[in-house]
Amino acid sequence: AARLQWGGRFSEGPAAIMQAINASIGFDHRLWREDIAGSLAHAAMLAHQGIISQDDETAIRNGLGEIHAAITSQKFTFDPALEDIHTNIEAWLVGRIGEAGRRLHTARSRNDQVATDFRLWVRNAIDAIDLQLRDLMRALADRAAEHAGTIMPGFTHLQTAQPVTFGHHLLAYVEMLARDRSRLADARARLNQCPLGSAALAGTTFPIDRNMTAQALGFTAPTANSLDAVSDRDFAIEFLAALSIMAMHLSRFAEEIIIWVSAPYRFIRLSDAYTTGSSIMPQKRNPDAAELTRAKTGRIFGALLALLTVMKGLPLAYAKDMQEDKEAVFDAADAAELSLAAMTGMVTDMQADEARMRDAAGADFATATDLADYLVRDLDLPFRTAHHVTGRIVAMAEARGTDLASLPLAAMQEAEPRITEAVFGVITVEASVAARKAIGGTAPDNVARAAAAWQKALS
Ligand code: ARG
């Protein structure tokens, strides 16, 4: 049975090491659903075109149904001697239904078969990840609505910069994830052409109907060039590229969670459900899920580089190198799905310490820009002059060990005599965020509106 598919000219079995390096069933068994779906569509088309009989098609369909049931109930044994998922399923089918099963591979090669199966798998993965992205965005939008007016420090260089609202910060990630979804949607649209019927590389001599199989499998059209169809893995590379950008976003957010739960910050708290303890330090609560999300980025970037490297310099058409496409993609998709689920869990779980966030927002002269803007607006100073005057006032506050809003008016007037009481209306953190009302600014009204719009769009 081991040489069923191409045993005609072989008299000896493979060396053990040949089988070990060649067999892909250990990982490509994950294509079983797609392989059965592809074979069902192919057999139906062959019968419709009169290439096989209706009776053979019925036998094939029933046999594939039995295989589906056997795999689902774990009664199917995947045999490494049969190389891959395609030959495992075909051999089982022939074992069950005999002659009719031996007709299934008419007008088909494993090259167009695997290209079709893998496209279907990646398409399903994109759809699953898209739903998870939507869930994460929705969780973020809900928390952003809740925290539209919760003030925290915004950072540049990880140094306190200007006050922002926590909701605004969370919505920044919603924007990134929306672009990630749109990149995946673009990749999906480009991959959605059907290679089946390209056969080994040159097309087939049989009068097949490629539109029929393409349509049955949910593709928009058959691929146009048989050589391209069996040797293209752009669709997988593009998927990994989109996942890599997404993973980069998730890792930034994971990193922020790790910073925010740390003792010196303590902006948020994660419950026992999303933290672990230490085996030696009884006080510890470690944000392991965030750390692992940050780390899984490595696998996803690695998968992209691995597949780009496998494909680079490969002459047309198929080469066995391309069998190395699957593990990378499976592993990256698994890592992405786990990371998205963990991030969604943490976003729902986290509790903001609003008082600590607000105190931190008021520290380190975070409203200095508001003071400079006041000098420009109310006293008509050129911005560069206002910047300089404000710098002197910050230095005074620093020397006295006080924050800007607690500095007496008289002290400020030493730097600029025309400053009035009105200044205290603009240099609080509340005034600072409320004033940033232009499109895209952090004003709580803006944030509440943006959060509500996202909630609506995602519901
Ligand atoms: N397991 C193979 C792969 O994933 C299927 C295609 C085999 N084709 C061939 N000509 N040996 O690439």
CSV table of C-alpha atoms and ligand atoms in Angstrom, one decimal:
chain,number,residue,atom,x,y,z
A,1,ALA,CA,0.0,0.0,0.0
A,2,ALA,CA,2.9,2.3,0.8
A,3,ARG,CA,3.8,2.7,-2.9
A,4,LEU,CA,0.2,2.8,-4.1
A,5,GLN,CA,0.4,6.1,-5.9
A,6,TRP,CA,3.5,5.8,-7.9
A,7,GLY,CA,4.8,2.3,-7.2
A,8,GLY,CA,4.8,1.2,-10.9
A,9,ARG,CA,8.4,1.8,-11.6
A,10,PHE,CA,9.7,1.3,-8.0
A,11,SER,CA,10.8,-2.2,-6.8
A,12,GLU,CA,12.3,-1.2,-3.4
A,13,GLY,CA,10.9,0.7,-0.5
A,14,PRO,CA,12.5,3.9,0.7
A,15,ALA,CA,15.4,4.1,3.2
A,16,ALA,CA,14.2,4.9,6.7
A,17,ILE,CA,15.8,8.3,6.5
A,18,MET,CA,14.1,9.0,3.2
A,19,GLN,CA,10.7,8.4,4.7
A,20,ALA,CA,11.6,10.5,7.8
A,21,ILE,CA,12.6,13.5,5.7
A,22,ASN,CA,9.9,13.1,3.1
A,23,ALA,CA,6.8,12.3,5.2
A,24,SER,CA,4.6,15.3,6.0
A,25,ILE,CA,1.6,13.5,7.5
A,26,GLY,CA,2.9,14.4,11.0
A,27,PHE,CA,1.8,18.0,10.3
A,28,ASP,CA,-0.2,18.1,7.1
A,29,HIS,CA,-3.0,15.9,8.6
A,30,ARG,CA,-4.4,19.3,9.6
A,31,LEU,CA,-5.4,19.7,6.0
A,32,TRP,CA,-7.8,16.8,6.1
A,33,ARG,CA,-11.1,18.7,6.0
A,34,GLU,CA,-9.9,20.8,3.1
A,35,ASP,CA,-8.5,17.7,1.3
A,36,ILE,CA,-11.9,16.0,1.5
A,37,ALA,CA,-13.7,19.1,0.4
A,38,GLY,CA,-11.4,19.4,-2.6
A,39,SER,CA,-11.9,15.8,-3.5
A,40,LEU,CA,-15.6,16.0,-3.3
A,41,ALA,CA,-15.7,19.0,-5.6
A,42,HIS,CA,-13.3,17.4,-8.0
A,43,ALA,CA,-15.2,14.1,-8.2
A,44,ALA,CA,-18.5,15.9,-8.7
A,45,MET,CA,-17.0,17.9,-11.5
A,46,LEU,CA,-15.5,14.7,-13.1
A,47,ALA,CA,-18.9,13.0,-13.1
A,48,HIS,CA,-20.6,16.1,-14.4
A,49,GLN,CA,-18.2,16.2,-17.3
A,50,GLY,CA,-18.6,12.5,-18.0
A,51,ILE,CA,-15.0,11.8,-17.1
A,52,ILE,CA,-16.0,9.3,-14.4
A,53,SER,CA,-19.4,7.6,-14.0
A,54,GLN,CA,-22.2,8.8,-11.6
A,55,ASP,CA,-21.8,5.5,-9.8
A,56,ASP,CA,-18.1,6.1,-9.2
A,57,GLU,CA,-18.9,9.6,-8.0
A,58,THR,CA,-21.4,8.3,-5.6
A,59,ALA,CA,-19.0,5.7,-4.3
A,60,ILE,CA,-16.3,8.3,-3.9
A,61,ARG,CA,-18.6,10.7,-2.1
A,62,ASN,CA,-19.8,8.0,0.3
A,63,GLY,CA,-16.2,6.8,0.9
A,64,LEU,CA,-15.0,10.4,1.6
A,65,GLY,CA,-18.0,10.8,4.0
A,66,GLU,CA,-16.8,7.7,5.9
A,67,ILE,CA,-13.3,9.0,6.0
A,68,HIS,CA,-14.6,12.3,7.4
A,69,ALA,CA,-16.4,10.4,10.1
A,70,ALA,CA,-13.4,8.1,10.9
A,71,ILE,CA,-11.1,11.1,11.3
A,72,THR,CA,-13.6,13.0,13.4
A,73,SER,CA,-14.0,10.0,15.7
A,74,GLN,CA,-10.3,9.4,15.7
A,75,LYS,CA,-10.6,5.9,14.1
A,76,PHE,CA,-8.4,6.9,11.1
A,77,THR,CA,-4.7,6.1,11.4
A,78,PHE,CA,-2.4,8.4,9.6
A,79,ASP,CA,0.4,6.3,8.1
A,80,PRO,CA,3.9,8.0,7.6
A,81,ALA,CA,4.6,5.3,4.9
A,82,LEU,CA,1.9,7.0,2.8
A,83,GLU,CA,3.8,10.4,3.0
A,84,ASP,CA,1.1,13.0,3.3
A,85,ILE,CA,-2.6,13.7,3.9
A,86,HIS,CA,-3.5,13.4,0.2
A,87,THR,CA,-2.1,9.9,-0.2
A,88,ASN,CA,-3.4,8.8,3.2
A,89,ILE,CA,-6.9,9.7,2.3
A,90,GLU,CA,-6.7,8.3,-1.2
A,91,ALA,CA,-5.2,5.0,0.0
A,92,TRP,CA,-8.0,4.7,2.6
A,93,LEU,CA,-10.6,5.4,0.0
A,94,VAL,CA,-9.2,2.8,-2.4
A,95,GLY,CA,-9.0,0.3,0.4
A,96,ARG,CA,-12.7,0.9,1.1
A,97,ILE,CA,-14.3,1.3,-2.4
A,98,GLY,CA,-11.7,-0.2,-4.7
A,99,GLU,CA,-11.7,0.7,-8.4
A,100,ALA,CA,-13.8,3.9,-8.1
A,101,GLY,CA,-11.3,5.3,-5.6
A,102,ARG,CA,-8.6,4.7,-8.1
A,103,ARG,CA,-10.4,7.1,-10.5
A,104,LEU,CA,-10.5,10.1,-8.2
A,105,HIS,CA,-7.0,11.3,-9.1
A,106,THR,CA,-7.9,11.6,-12.8
A,107,ALA,CA,-7.1,15.1,-14.1
A,108,ARG,CA,-5.4,16.0,-10.8
A,109,SER,CA,-2.0,16.1,-9.3
A,110,ARG,CA,-1.0,16.4,-5.7
A,111,ASN,CA,0.6,19.7,-6.8
A,112,ASP,CA,-2.7,21.4,-7.6
A,113,GLN,CA,-4.4,19.4,-4.8
A,114,VAL,CA,-2.1,20.7,-2.0
A,115,ALA,CA,-2.2,24.2,-3.4
A,116,THR,CA,-6.0,24.1,-3.2
A,117,ASP,CA,-6.1,22.5,0.2
A,118,PHE,CA,-3.6,25.0,1.6
A,119,ARG,CA,-5.4,28.0,0.2
A,120,LEU,CA,-8.6,26.7,1.7
A,121,TRP,CA,-6.9,26.2,5.1
A,122,VAL,CA,-5.4,29.7,5.1
A,123,ARG,CA,-8.7,31.2,4.0
A,124,ASN,CA,-10.4,29.5,7.0
A,125,ALA,CA,-7.6,30.7,9.3
A,126,ILE,CA,-8.1,34.3,8.1
A,127,ASP,CA,-11.8,34.0,8.8
A,128,ALA,CA,-11.2,32.7,12.3
A,129,ILE,CA,-8.6,35.3,13.1
A,130,ASP,CA,-10.8,38.0,11.7
A,131,LEU,CA,-13.5,37.1,14.2
A,132,GLN,CA,-11.0,37.1,17.0
A,133,LEU,CA,-9.7,40.5,16.0
A,134,ARG,CA,-13.3,41.8,16.0
A,135,ASP,CA,-13.8,40.4,19.5
A,136,LEU,CA,-10.6,42.1,20.8
A,137,MET,CA,-11.6,45.4,19.2
A,138,ARG,CA,-15.0,45.2,20.7
A,139,ALA,CA,-13.5,44.5,24.2
A,140,LEU,CA,-11.2,47.5,23.7
A,141,ALA,CA,-14.0,49.7,22.6
A,142,ASP,CA,-16.1,48.7,25.6
A,143,ARG,CA,-13.3,49.5,28.0
A,144,ALA,CA,-12.6,52.8,26.1
A,145,ALA,CA,-16.2,53.9,26.5
A,146,GLU,CA,-16.0,53.1,30.2
A,147,HIS,CA,-12.7,55.1,30.5
A,148,ALA,CA,-13.4,58.0,28.0
A,149,GLY,CA,-12.6,60.5,30.8
A,150,THR,CA,-10.1,58.5,32.8
A,151,ILE,CA,-6.9,60.6,32.7
A,152,MET,CA,-3.5,59.0,32.5
A,153,PRO,CA,-0.1,60.2,31.4
A,154,GLY,CA,0.7,59.9,27.7
A,155,PHE,CA,4.3,59.1,27.0
A,156,THR,CA,7.0,59.8,24.4
A,157,HIS,CA,10.4,58.1,24.9
A,158,LEU,CA,8.5,56.4,27.8
A,159,GLN,CA,8.8,59.8,29.6
A,160,THR,CA,5.7,61.6,30.7
A,161,ALA,CA,4.6,63.8,27.9
A,162,GLN,CA,1.0,65.1,28.0
A,163,PRO,CA,-2.1,63.9,29.7
A,164,VAL,CA,-4.3,61.6,27.6
A,165,THR,CA,-7.3,59.5,28.5
A,166,PHE,CA,-7.1,55.8,29.1
A,167,GLY,CA,-9.9,55.4,26.6
A,168,HIS,CA,-8.0,57.3,23.9
A,169,HIS,CA,-5.0,55.0,24.5
A,170,LEU,CA,-7.1,51.9,24.2
A,171,LEU,CA,-8.7,53.2,21.0
A,172,ALA,CA,-5.3,53.7,19.5
A,173,TYR,CA,-5.0,49.9,19.4
A,174,VAL,CA,-8.5,49.6,17.9
A,175,GLU,CA,-7.3,51.6,15.0
A,176,MET,CA,-4.2,49.4,14.6
A,177,LEU,CA,-6.3,46.2,14.8
A,178,ALA,CA,-8.7,47.6,12.2
A,179,ARG,CA,-5.9,48.0,9.8
A,180,ASP,CA,-4.7,44.4,10.6
A,181,ARG,CA,-8.2,43.2,9.7
A,182,SER,CA,-8.2,45.1,6.5
A,183,ARG,CA,-4.8,43.6,5.6
A,184,LEU,CA,-6.1,40.1,6.2
A,185,ALA,CA,-9.2,40.9,4.1
A,186,ASP,CA,-6.9,42.1,1.2
A,187,ALA,CA,-4.9,38.9,1.5
A,188,ARG,CA,-8.1,36.8,1.5
A,189,ALA,CA,-9.4,38.5,-1.7
A,190,ARG,CA,-6.1,37.8,-3.5
A,191,LEU,CA,-5.8,34.2,-2.4
A,192,ASN,CA,-9.4,33.4,-3.3
A,193,GLN,CA,-8.7,31.8,-6.7
A,194,CYS,CA,-8.7,28.0,-7.2
A,195,PRO,CA,-5.6,26.1,-8.4
A,196,LEU,CA,-7.5,22.8,-8.8
A,197,GLY,CA,-7.3,21.6,-12.4
A,198,SER,CA,-3.8,22.9,-13.0
A,199,ALA,CA,-2.7,19.3,-12.4
A,200,ALA,CA,1.1,18.8,-12.1
A,201,LEU,CA,2.2,22.0,-13.8
A,202,ALA,CA,1.0,22.1,-17.4
A,203,GLY,CA,-2.8,21.7,-17.1
A,204,THR,CA,-4.7,18.6,-18.1
A,205,THR,CA,-5.8,16.8,-21.2
A,206,PHE,CA,-9.2,16.0,-19.8
A,207,PRO,CA,-12.3,18.2,-20.5
A,208,ILE,CA,-12.6,19.5,-16.9
A,209,ASP,CA,-14.7,22.4,-15.8
A,210,ARG,CA,-12.5,24.5,-13.5
A,211,ASN,CA,-15.3,27.1,-12.9
A,212,MET,CA,-17.4,24.4,-11.4
A,213,THR,CA,-14.8,23.3,-8.8
A,214,ALA,CA,-13.8,26.9,-8.1
A,215,GLN,CA,-17.4,27.8,-7.4
A,216,ALA,CA,-18.0,24.6,-5.3
A,217,LEU,CA,-15.1,25.5,-3.1
A,218,GLY,CA,-16.1,29.1,-2.6
A,219,PHE,CA,-13.4,30.6,-4.8
A,220,THR,CA,-14.2,33.6,-7.0
A,221,ALA,CA,-12.4,32.1,-10.1
A,222,PRO,CA,-9.9,29.5,-11.3
A,223,THR,CA,-6.3,30.6,-11.3
A,224,ALA,CA,-5.2,31.7,-14.8
A,225,ASN,CA,-1.8,30.0,-15.2
A,226,SER,CA,-1.2,26.4,-14.3
A,227,LEU,CA,2.6,26.9,-13.6
A,228,ASP,CA,1.9,29.8,-11.3
A,229,ALA,CA,-1.0,28.0,-9.6
A,230,VAL,CA,1.1,25.1,-8.4
A,231,SER,CA,4.1,27.1,-7.4
A,232,ASP,CA,2.6,30.2,-5.9
A,233,ARG,CA,2.8,30.5,-2.1
A,234,ASP,CA,2.4,34.3,-2.1
A,235,PHE,CA,-1.0,33.7,-0.4
A,236,ALA,CA,0.7,32.1,2.6
A,237,ILE,CA,3.5,34.6,2.7
A,238,GLU,CA,1.0,37.5,2.6
A,239,PHE,CA,-1.0,35.9,5.4
A,240,LEU,CA,2.2,35.6,7.5
A,241,ALA,CA,3.1,39.2,6.7
A,242,ALA,CA,-0.3,40.4,7.8
A,243,LEU,CA,0.0,38.2,11.0
A,244,SER,CA,3.5,39.6,11.6
A,245,ILE,CA,2.2,43.2,11.6
A,246,MET,CA,-0.7,42.2,13.8
A,247,ALA,CA,1.7,40.3,16.2
A,248,MET,CA,3.9,43.4,16.3
A,249,HIS,CA,0.9,45.4,17.5
A,250,LEU,CA,-0.1,42.8,20.0
A,251,SER,CA,3.4,42.8,21.4
A,252,ARG,CA,3.4,46.5,21.9
A,253,PHE,CA,0.1,46.3,23.8
A,254,ALA,CA,1.4,43.3,25.8
A,255,GLU,CA,4.5,45.3,26.7
A,256,GLU,CA,2.3,48.2,27.9
A,257,ILE,CA,0.3,45.8,30.0
A,258,ILE,CA,3.5,44.5,31.6
A,259,ILE,CA,4.6,48.0,32.3
A,260,TRP,CA,1.2,49.1,33.7
A,261,VAL,CA,0.9,46.2,36.1
A,262,SER,CA,4.4,46.7,37.5
A,263,ALA,CA,4.7,48.0,41.0
A,264,PRO,CA,6.2,51.5,40.2
A,265,TYR,CA,3.3,52.1,37.7
A,266,ARG,CA,0.3,50.1,39.0
A,267,PHE,CA,-2.0,51.8,36.5
A,268,ILE,CA,-3.9,48.5,36.1
A,269,ARG,CA,-4.4,45.3,37.9
A,270,LEU,CA,-5.0,41.9,36.4
A,271,SER,CA,-6.9,39.3,38.4
A,272,ASP,CA,-5.7,35.9,39.4
A,273,ALA,CA,-7.2,34.6,36.2
A,274,TYR,CA,-4.5,36.3,34.1
A,275,THR,CA,-1.5,36.2,36.4
A,276,THR,CA,0.7,33.6,38.0
A,277,GLY,CA,2.6,33.5,41.3
A,278,SER,CA,6.2,32.9,42.0
A,279,SER,CA,7.5,29.7,43.5
A,280,ILE,CA,9.8,31.6,45.9
A,281,MET,CA,8.4,35.2,46.2
A,282,PRO,CA,5.0,35.0,47.8
A,283,GLN,CA,4.0,38.6,46.9
A,284,LYS,CA,4.5,38.2,43.1
A,285,ARG,CA,1.7,38.4,40.5
A,286,ASN,CA,3.3,37.9,37.1
A,287,PRO,CA,1.6,39.0,33.8
A,288,ASP,CA,2.7,35.8,32.0
A,289,ALA,CA,-0.1,35.9,29.4
A,290,ALA,CA,1.1,39.3,28.3
A,291,GLU,CA,4.7,38.2,28.3
A,292,LEU,CA,3.9,35.1,26.2
A,293,THR,CA,2.0,37.2,23.8
A,294,ARG,CA,5.0,39.5,23.5
A,295,ALA,CA,7.2,36.4,22.9
A,296,LYS,CA,5.0,34.6,20.4
A,297,THR,CA,5.7,37.4,18.0
A,298,GLY,CA,9.1,35.7,17.5
A,299,ARG,CA,7.4,32.6,16.1
A,300,ILE,CA,5.3,34.6,13.8
A,301,PHE,CA,8.1,36.7,12.4
A,302,GLY,CA,10.2,33.6,12.2
A,303,ALA,CA,7.5,31.8,10.1
A,304,LEU,CA,7.4,34.7,7.6
A,305,LEU,CA,11.2,34.7,7.2
A,306,ALA,CA,11.2,30.9,7.0
A,307,LEU,CA,8.7,30.8,4.1
A,308,LEU,CA,10.2,33.7,2.3
A,309,THR,CA,13.6,31.9,2.4
A,310,VAL,CA,12.1,28.6,1.3
A,311,MET,CA,10.5,30.2,-1.8
A,312,LYS,CA,13.4,32.4,-2.7
A,313,GLY,CA,15.2,31.2,-5.8
A,314,LEU,CA,12.9,28.2,-6.4
A,315,PRO,CA,12.6,27.5,-10.1
A,316,LEU,CA,9.1,26.9,-11.5
A,317,ALA,CA,7.1,24.9,-11.0
A,318,TYR,CA,6.6,22.7,-7.9
A,319,ALA,CA,9.6,21.5,-5.8
A,320,LYS,CA,9.4,19.5,-2.6
A,321,ASP,CA,10.9,22.5,-0.8
A,322,MET,CA,7.3,23.8,-0.8
A,323,GLN,CA,6.2,21.1,1.6
A,324,GLU,CA,8.0,23.2,4.2
A,325,ASP,CA,5.4,25.9,3.9
A,326,LYS,CA,2.9,24.3,6.2
A,327,GLU,CA,4.5,24.0,9.7
A,328,ALA,CA,5.4,27.6,9.7
A,329,VAL,CA,1.9,28.7,8.7
A,330,PHE,CA,0.2,26.3,11.2
A,331,ASP,CA,2.5,27.4,14.0
A,332,ALA,CA,2.0,31.1,13.3
A,333,ALA,CA,-1.7,30.8,13.0
A,334,ASP,CA,-1.8,28.9,16.4
A,335,ALA,CA,0.3,31.5,18.0
A,336,ALA,CA,-1.8,34.3,16.6
A,337,GLU,CA,-5.1,32.7,17.8
A,338,LEU,CA,-3.7,32.1,21.3
A,339,SER,CA,-2.3,35.6,21.6
A,340,LEU,CA,-5.6,37.2,20.4
A,341,ALA,CA,-7.6,35.2,22.9
A,342,ALA,CA,-5.2,36.0,25.7
A,343,MET,CA,-5.3,39.7,24.9
A,344,THR,CA,-9.0,39.8,24.7
A,345,GLY,CA,-9.2,38.1,28.1
A,346,MET,CA,-6.8,40.6,29.7
A,347,VAL,CA,-8.6,43.6,28.2
A,348,THR,CA,-11.8,42.4,29.7
A,349,ASP,CA,-10.2,41.4,33.0
A,350,MET,CA,-8.0,44.5,33.7
A,351,GLN,CA,-9.0,47.0,36.4
A,352,ALA,CA,-7.8,50.5,36.0
A,353,ASP,CA,-6.5,52.3,39.1
A,354,GLU,CA,-7.9,55.7,38.1
A,355,ALA,CA,-6.4,57.6,41.1
A,356,ARG,CA,-2.9,56.4,40.4
A,357,MET,CA,-3.2,57.2,36.7
A,358,ARG,CA,-4.5,60.7,37.4
A,359,ASP,CA,-1.7,61.4,39.9
A,360,ALA,CA,0.9,60.2,37.4
A,361,ALA,CA,-0.7,62.4,34.7
A,362,GLY,CA,-0.3,65.4,36.9
A,363,ALA,CA,3.3,64.7,37.8
A,364,ASP,CA,6.4,65.7,35.8
A,365,PHE,CA,4.9,68.9,34.5
A,366,ALA,CA,2.8,67.1,31.9
A,367,THR,CA,0.7,70.2,31.3
A,368,ALA,CA,3.7,72.4,30.3
A,369,THR,CA,2.6,72.4,26.7
A,370,ASP,CA,-0.8,73.8,27.9
A,371,LEU,CA,0.9,76.6,29.7
A,372,ALA,CA,2.9,77.4,26.5
A,373,ASP,CA,-0.3,77.3,24.4
A,374,TYR,CA,-1.9,79.7,26.9
A,375,LEU,CA,0.9,82.2,26.5
A,376,VAL,CA,0.5,82.1,22.7
A,377,ARG,CA,-3.3,82.3,22.8
A,378,ASP,CA,-3.9,84.8,25.6
A,379,LEU,CA,-0.7,86.9,25.5
A,380,ASP,CA,0.1,86.6,21.9
A,381,LEU,CA,3.7,85.4,22.5
A,382,PRO,CA,5.4,83.6,19.6
A,383,PHE,CA,5.4,79.9,20.3
A,384,ARG,CA,9.2,79.7,20.6
A,385,THR,CA,9.2,82.5,23.2
A,386,ALA,CA,6.3,80.8,25.0
A,387,HIS,CA,8.3,77.6,25.0
A,388,HIS,CA,11.2,79.4,26.6
A,389,VAL,CA,9.1,81.2,29.3
A,390,THR,CA,7.4,77.9,30.1
A,391,GLY,CA,10.8,76.2,30.5
A,392,ARG,CA,11.8,78.8,33.1
A,393,ILE,CA,8.5,78.3,35.0
A,394,VAL,CA,9.0,74.5,35.0
A,395,ALA,CA,12.5,75.0,36.3
A,396,MET,CA,11.1,77.2,39.1
A,397,ALA,CA,8.5,74.6,40.0
A,398,GLU,CA,11.1,71.9,39.9
A,399,ALA,CA,13.4,73.9,42.3
A,400,ARG,CA,10.5,74.3,44.7
A,401,GLY,CA,9.5,70.7,44.5
A,402,THR,CA,6.0,71.5,43.4
A,403,ASP,CA,3.8,70.8,40.3
A,404,LEU,CA,2.8,73.5,37.8
A,405,ALA,CA,-0.7,74.0,39.1
A,406,SER,CA,0.5,74.5,42.7
A,407,LEU,CA,3.0,77.2,41.7
A,408,PRO,CA,1.9,80.7,43.0
A,409,LEU,CA,0.9,83.2,40.3
A,410,ALA,CA,3.6,85.6,41.6
A,411,ALA,CA,6.3,83.1,40.8
A,412,MET,CA,5.0,82.6,37.3
A,413,GLN,CA,4.8,86.4,36.8
A,414,GLU,CA,8.6,86.5,37.5
A,415,ALA,CA,9.0,84.7,34.2
A,416,GLU,CA,6.2,86.6,32.4
A,417,PRO,CA,4.5,89.5,34.2
A,418,ARG,CA,1.3,89.4,32.0
A,419,ILE,CA,0.3,86.0,33.2
A,420,THR,CA,-3.1,86.1,35.1
A,421,GLU,CA,-5.2,83.8,37.3
A,422,ALA,CA,-6.7,82.5,34.0
A,423,VAL,CA,-3.6,80.3,33.7
A,424,PHE,CA,-4.9,78.0,36.4
A,425,GLY,CA,-7.9,77.2,34.2
A,426,VAL,CA,-5.7,75.6,31.5
A,427,ILE,CA,-2.9,73.8,33.4
A,428,THR,CA,-4.9,71.2,35.2
A,429,VAL,CA,-4.8,67.7,33.7
A,430,GLU,CA,-8.6,67.9,33.3
A,431,ALA,CA,-8.4,71.1,31.3
A,432,SER,CA,-5.5,69.8,29.3
A,433,VAL,CA,-7.3,66.8,27.9
A,434,ALA,CA,-10.7,68.6,27.6
A,435,ALA,CA,-9.0,71.2,25.4
A,436,ARG,CA,-7.8,68.7,22.8
A,437,LYS,CA,-11.0,68.7,20.8
A,438,ALA,CA,-9.7,68.8,17.3
A,439,ILE,CA,-10.3,65.6,15.2
A,440,GLY,CA,-8.3,62.7,16.7
A,441,GLY,CA,-7.5,64.5,19.9
A,442,THR,CA,-7.8,63.0,23.4
A,443,ALA,CA,-10.8,65.2,24.7
A,444,PRO,CA,-13.2,62.9,26.7
A,445,ASP,CA,-16.1,63.9,24.4
A,446,ASN,CA,-14.1,62.8,21.3
A,447,VAL,CA,-13.1,59.6,23.0
A,448,ALA,CA,-16.7,58.8,24.1
A,449,ARG,CA,-17.9,59.5,20.6
A,450,ALA,CA,-15.2,57.4,19.0
A,451,ALA,CA,-15.8,54.5,21.4
A,452,ALA,CA,-19.5,54.6,20.7
A,453,ALA,CA,-18.9,54.6,17.0
A,454,TRP,CA,-16.6,51.6,17.2
A,455,GLN,CA,-19.1,49.7,19.5
A,456,LYS,CA,-21.7,50.3,16.9
A,457,ALA,CA,-19.5,49.3,14.0
A,458,LEU,CA,-18.4,46.1,15.7
A,459,SER,CA,-21.8,45.0,17.0
B,1,ARG,N1,3.1,16.8,0.6
B,1,ARG,C1,3.3,17.5,-0.6
B,1,ARG,C2,3.5,19.0,-0.2
B,1,ARG,O1,3.0,19.4,0.8
B,1,ARG,C3,2.2,17.4,-1.6
B,1,ARG,C4,2.6,17.6,-3.0
B,1,ARG,C5,3.5,16.5,-3.4
B,1,ARG,N2,3.8,16.7,-4.8
B,1,ARG,C6,4.9,16.1,-5.4
B,1,ARG,N3,5.1,16.3,-6.6
B,1,ARG,N4,5.6,15.3,-4.7
B,1,ARG,O2,4.1,19.7,-0.9
